[in-house]
Short mmCIF file of C-alpha atoms and ligand atoms in Angstrom, two decimals:
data_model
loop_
_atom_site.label_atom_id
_atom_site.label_comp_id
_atom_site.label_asym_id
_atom_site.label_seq_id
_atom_site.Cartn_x
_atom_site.Cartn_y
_atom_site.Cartn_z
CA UNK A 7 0.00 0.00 0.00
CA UNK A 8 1.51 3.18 -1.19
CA UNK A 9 -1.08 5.99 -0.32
CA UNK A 10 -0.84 6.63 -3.34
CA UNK A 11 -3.72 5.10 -5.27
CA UNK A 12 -6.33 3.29 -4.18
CA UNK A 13 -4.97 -0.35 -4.00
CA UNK A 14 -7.70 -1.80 -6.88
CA UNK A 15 -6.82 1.26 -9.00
CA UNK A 16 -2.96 0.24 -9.28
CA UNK A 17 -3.89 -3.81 -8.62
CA UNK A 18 -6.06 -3.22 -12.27
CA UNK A 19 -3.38 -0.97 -13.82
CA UNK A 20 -0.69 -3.56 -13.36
CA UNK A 21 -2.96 -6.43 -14.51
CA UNK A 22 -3.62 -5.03 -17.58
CA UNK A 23 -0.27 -4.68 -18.55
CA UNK A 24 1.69 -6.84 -20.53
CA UNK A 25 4.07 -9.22 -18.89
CA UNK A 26 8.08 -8.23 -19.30
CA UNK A 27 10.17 -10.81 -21.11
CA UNK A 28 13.38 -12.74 -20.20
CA UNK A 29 15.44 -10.66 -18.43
CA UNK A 30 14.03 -7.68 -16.82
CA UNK A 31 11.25 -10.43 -15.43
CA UNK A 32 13.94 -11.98 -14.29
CA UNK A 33 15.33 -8.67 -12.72
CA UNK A 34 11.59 -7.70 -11.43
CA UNK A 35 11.38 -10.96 -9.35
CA UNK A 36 15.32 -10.22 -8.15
CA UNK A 37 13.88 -6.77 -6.96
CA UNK A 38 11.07 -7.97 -5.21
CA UNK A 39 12.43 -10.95 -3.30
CA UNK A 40 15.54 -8.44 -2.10
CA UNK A 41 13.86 -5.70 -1.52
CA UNK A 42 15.38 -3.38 -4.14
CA UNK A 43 13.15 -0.40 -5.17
CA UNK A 44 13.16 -0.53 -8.75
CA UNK A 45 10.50 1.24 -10.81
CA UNK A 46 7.41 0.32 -10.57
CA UNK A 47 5.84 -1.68 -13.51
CA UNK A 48 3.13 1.60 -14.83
CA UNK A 49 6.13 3.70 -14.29
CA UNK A 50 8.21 1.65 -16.66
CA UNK A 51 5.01 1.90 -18.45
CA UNK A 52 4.77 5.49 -18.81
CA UNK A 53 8.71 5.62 -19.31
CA UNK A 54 8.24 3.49 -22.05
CA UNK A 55 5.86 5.31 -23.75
CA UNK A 56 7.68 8.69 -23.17
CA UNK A 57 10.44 7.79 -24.68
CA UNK A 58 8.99 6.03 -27.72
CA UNK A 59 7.58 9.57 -28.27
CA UNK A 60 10.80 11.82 -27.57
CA UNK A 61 13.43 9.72 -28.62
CA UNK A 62 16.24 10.99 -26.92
CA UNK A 63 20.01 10.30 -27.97
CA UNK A 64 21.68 10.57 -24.57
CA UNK A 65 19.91 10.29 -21.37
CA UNK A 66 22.01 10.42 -17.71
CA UNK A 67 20.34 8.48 -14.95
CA UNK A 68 20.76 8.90 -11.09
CA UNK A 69 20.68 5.84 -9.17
CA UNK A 70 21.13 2.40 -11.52
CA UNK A 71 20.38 -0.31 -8.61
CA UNK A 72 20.75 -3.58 -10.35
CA UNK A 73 20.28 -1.95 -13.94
CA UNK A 74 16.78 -2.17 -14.40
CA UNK A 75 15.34 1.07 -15.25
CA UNK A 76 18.68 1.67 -17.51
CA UNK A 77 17.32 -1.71 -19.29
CA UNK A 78 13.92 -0.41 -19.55
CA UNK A 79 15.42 2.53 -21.24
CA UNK A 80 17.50 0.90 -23.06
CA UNK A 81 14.87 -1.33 -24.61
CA UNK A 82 12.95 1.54 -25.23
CA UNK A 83 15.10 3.58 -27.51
CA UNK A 84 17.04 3.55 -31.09
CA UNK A 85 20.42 2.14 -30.77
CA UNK A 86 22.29 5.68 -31.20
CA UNK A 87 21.47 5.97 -27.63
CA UNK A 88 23.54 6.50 -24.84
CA UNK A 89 22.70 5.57 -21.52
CA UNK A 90 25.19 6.73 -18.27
CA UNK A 91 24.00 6.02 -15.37
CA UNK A 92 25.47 6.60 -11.64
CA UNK A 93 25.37 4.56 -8.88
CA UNK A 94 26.92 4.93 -4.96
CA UNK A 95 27.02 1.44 -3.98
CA UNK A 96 29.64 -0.93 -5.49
CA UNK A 97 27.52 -4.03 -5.37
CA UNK A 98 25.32 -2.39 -7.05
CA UNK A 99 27.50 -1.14 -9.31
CA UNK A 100 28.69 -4.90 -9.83
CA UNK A 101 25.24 -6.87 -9.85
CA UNK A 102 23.96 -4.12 -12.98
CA UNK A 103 27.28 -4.26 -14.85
CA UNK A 104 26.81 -8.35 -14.57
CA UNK A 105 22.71 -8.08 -15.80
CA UNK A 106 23.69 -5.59 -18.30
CA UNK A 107 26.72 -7.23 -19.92
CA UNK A 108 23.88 -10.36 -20.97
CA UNK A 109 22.45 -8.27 -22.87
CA UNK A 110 22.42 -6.88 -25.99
CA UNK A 111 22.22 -3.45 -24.78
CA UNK A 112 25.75 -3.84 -23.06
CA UNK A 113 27.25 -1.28 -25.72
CA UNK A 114 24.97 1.47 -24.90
CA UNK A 115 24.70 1.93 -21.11
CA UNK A 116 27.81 3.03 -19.35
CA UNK A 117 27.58 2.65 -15.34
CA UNK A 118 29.53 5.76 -13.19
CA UNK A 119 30.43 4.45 -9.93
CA UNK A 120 30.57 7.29 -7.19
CA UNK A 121 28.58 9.94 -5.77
CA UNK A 122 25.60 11.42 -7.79
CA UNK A 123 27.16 15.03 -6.65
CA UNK A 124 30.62 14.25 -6.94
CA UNK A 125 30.38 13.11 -10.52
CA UNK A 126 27.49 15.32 -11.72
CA UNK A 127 29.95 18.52 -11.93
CA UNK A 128 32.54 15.86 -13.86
CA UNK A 129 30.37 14.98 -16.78
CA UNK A 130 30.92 17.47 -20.00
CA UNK A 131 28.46 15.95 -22.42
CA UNK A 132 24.65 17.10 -22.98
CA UNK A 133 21.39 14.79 -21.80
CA UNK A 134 17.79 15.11 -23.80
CA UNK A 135 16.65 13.17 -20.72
CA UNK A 136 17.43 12.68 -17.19
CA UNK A 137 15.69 9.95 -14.61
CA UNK A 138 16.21 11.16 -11.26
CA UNK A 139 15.92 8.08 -9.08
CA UNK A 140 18.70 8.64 -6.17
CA UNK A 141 18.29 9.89 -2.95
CA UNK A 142 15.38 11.44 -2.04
CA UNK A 143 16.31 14.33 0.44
CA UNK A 144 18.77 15.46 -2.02
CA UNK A 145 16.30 16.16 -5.24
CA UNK A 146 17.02 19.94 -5.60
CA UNK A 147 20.92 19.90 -5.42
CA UNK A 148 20.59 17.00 -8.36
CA UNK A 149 18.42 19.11 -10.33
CA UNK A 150 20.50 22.33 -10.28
CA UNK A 151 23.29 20.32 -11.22
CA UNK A 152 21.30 18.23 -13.92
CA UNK A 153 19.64 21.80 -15.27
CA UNK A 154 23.48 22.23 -16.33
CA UNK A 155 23.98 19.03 -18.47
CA UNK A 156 20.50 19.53 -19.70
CA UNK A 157 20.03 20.13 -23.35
CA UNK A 158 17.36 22.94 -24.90
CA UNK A 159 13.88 21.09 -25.25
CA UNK A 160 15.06 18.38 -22.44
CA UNK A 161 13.26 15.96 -20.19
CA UNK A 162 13.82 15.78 -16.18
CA UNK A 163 11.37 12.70 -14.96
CA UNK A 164 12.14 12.47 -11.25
CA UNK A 165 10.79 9.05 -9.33
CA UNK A 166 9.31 8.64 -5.77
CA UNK A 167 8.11 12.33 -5.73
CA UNK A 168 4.87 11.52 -3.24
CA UNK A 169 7.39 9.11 -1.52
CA UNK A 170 4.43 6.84 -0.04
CA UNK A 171 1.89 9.64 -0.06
CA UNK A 172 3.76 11.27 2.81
CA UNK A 173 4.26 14.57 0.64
CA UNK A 174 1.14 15.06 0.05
CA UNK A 175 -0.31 14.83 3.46
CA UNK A 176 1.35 15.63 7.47
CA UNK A 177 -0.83 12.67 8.40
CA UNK A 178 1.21 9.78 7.01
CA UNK A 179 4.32 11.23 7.55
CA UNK A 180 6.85 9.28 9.94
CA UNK A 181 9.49 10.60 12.16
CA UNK A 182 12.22 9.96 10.51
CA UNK A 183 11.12 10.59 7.16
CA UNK A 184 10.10 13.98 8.29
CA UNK A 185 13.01 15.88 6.54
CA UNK A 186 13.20 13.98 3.34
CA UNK A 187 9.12 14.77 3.00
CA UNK A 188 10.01 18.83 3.84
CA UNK A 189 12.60 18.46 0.55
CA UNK A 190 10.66 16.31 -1.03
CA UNK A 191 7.96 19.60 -1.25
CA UNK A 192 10.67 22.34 -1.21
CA UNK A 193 11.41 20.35 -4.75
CA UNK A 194 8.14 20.08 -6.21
CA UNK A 195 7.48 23.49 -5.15
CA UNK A 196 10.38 24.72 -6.86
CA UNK A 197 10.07 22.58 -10.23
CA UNK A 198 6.66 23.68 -10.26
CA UNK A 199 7.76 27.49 -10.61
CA UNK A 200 10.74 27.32 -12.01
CA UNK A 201 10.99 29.89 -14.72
CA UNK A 202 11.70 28.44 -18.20
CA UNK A 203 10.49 24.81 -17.01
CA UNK A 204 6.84 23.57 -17.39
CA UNK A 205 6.56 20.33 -14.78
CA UNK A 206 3.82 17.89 -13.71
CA UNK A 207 3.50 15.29 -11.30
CA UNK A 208 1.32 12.27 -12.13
CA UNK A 209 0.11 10.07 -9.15
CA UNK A 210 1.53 7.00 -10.22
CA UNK A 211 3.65 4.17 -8.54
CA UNK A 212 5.19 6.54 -5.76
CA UNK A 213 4.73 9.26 -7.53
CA UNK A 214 6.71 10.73 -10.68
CA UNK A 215 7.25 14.26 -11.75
CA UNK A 216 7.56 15.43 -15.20
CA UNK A 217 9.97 18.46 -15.97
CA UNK A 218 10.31 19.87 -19.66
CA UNK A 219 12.57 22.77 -20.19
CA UNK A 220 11.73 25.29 -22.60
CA UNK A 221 14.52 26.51 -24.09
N1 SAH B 28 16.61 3.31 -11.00
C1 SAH B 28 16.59 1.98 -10.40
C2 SAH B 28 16.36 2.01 -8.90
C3 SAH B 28 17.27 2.93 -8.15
S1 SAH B 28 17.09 2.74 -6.40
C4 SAH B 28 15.47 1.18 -11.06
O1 SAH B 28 14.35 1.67 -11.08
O2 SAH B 28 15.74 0.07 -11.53
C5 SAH B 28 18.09 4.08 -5.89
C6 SAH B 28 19.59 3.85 -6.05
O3 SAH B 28 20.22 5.13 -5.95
C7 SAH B 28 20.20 2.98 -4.97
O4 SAH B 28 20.86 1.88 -5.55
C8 SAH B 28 21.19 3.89 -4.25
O5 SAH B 28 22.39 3.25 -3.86
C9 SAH B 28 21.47 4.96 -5.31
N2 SAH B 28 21.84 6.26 -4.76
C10 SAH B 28 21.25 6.92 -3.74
N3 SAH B 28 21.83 8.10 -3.53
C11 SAH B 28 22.83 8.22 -4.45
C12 SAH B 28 23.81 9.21 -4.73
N4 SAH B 28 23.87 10.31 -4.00
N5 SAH B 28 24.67 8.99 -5.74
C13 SAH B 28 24.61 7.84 -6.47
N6 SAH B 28 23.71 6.86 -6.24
C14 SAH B 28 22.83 7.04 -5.25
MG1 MG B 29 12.45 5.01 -7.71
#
């Protein structure tokens, strides 16, 4: 239960939708017996279809996890394009490299290891699209720093925005959480004015915000 949606709303969503093939099933049923917080399966959906539609030729991830989303990406798009993504942990790091390098997409996703932050200032190349999928508290500093390796016309689609509905409403929000929700809104806020920057955020999964920059 996310808080997100109603529970039959996302139980029909997902059983309407196709089932994934060889291995990112594989990688789904990885995820869910560990406990890894990959995409959810209408995200990967709607990721799917957005970049079917925009066909980007170099898109920069935050956060690669076992390699998932950067497959779903992968899958998604022509073969001129680039995928780097950036990951903290090295076992991470090692598990996607190992599920990536099976596949035929091994050519086209490069995997970063390091610090989102640390690296983000590194990178001297343009993205058409950027999935923001790190760490949560830390949403604004990546997107200032992504705004600069973001090309004219480009796509920011940030995961987990709602995080568990907490962002939307003081009631669910636990302790802890408490300062990760307060950035969590200090960033939608912010993409939501932002000069230059038209942004949504669709109720889906655990919430996913859309940022297109205008010029
Ligand atoms: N995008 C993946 C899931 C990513 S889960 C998918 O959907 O398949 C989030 C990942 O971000 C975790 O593996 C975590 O280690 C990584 N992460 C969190 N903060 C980070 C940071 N500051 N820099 C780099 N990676 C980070
Ligand atoms: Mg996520």
């Amino acid at each position: 239960m996310t808080h997100i949606n109603e529970e039959y709303i996302e139980e029909y969503i997902r059983s309407i939708l196709p089932e994934s093939l060889g291995c990112l099933k594989e990688l789904e049923l990885y995820a869910e017996e560990n406990h890894v917080p990959i995409i959810e399966k209408e995200v990967a959906q709607l990721l799917k279809v957005l970049l079917k539609v925009y066909r980007p030729k170099n898109i920069l991830e935050l956060g690669t996890a076992i390699g998932y989303s950067a497959l779903v990406m992968a899958s998604s798009t022509d073969e001129e394009c680039k995928i780097t993504t950036v990951e903290r942990r090295l076992d991470m790091v090692d598990m996607a490299n190992k599920n990536i390098d099976d596949t035929e997409y091994k050519e086209r996703i490069k995997i970063l290891y390091g610090e989102a932050e640390e690296i983000l200032p590194t990178l001297d190349e343009k993205f058409d699209f950027i999935f923001l999928d790190a760490a949560k508290g830390q949403y604004l500093e990546f997107f200032n720093s992504c705004i600069k390796l973001l090309d004219n016309k480009g796509i920011i689609m940030s995961d987990n925005v709602l995080f568990k509905g907490m962002v939307a409403s003081d009631k669910l929000v636990i302790r802890r959480k408490k300062t990760i929700v307060k950035r969590l809104r200090e960033y939608l806020e912010y993409i939501n004015h932002l000069e230059g920057y038209t942004s949504c955020v669709i109720p889906i999964g655990d919430g996913v915000a859309l940022t297109y920059r205008e010029e």
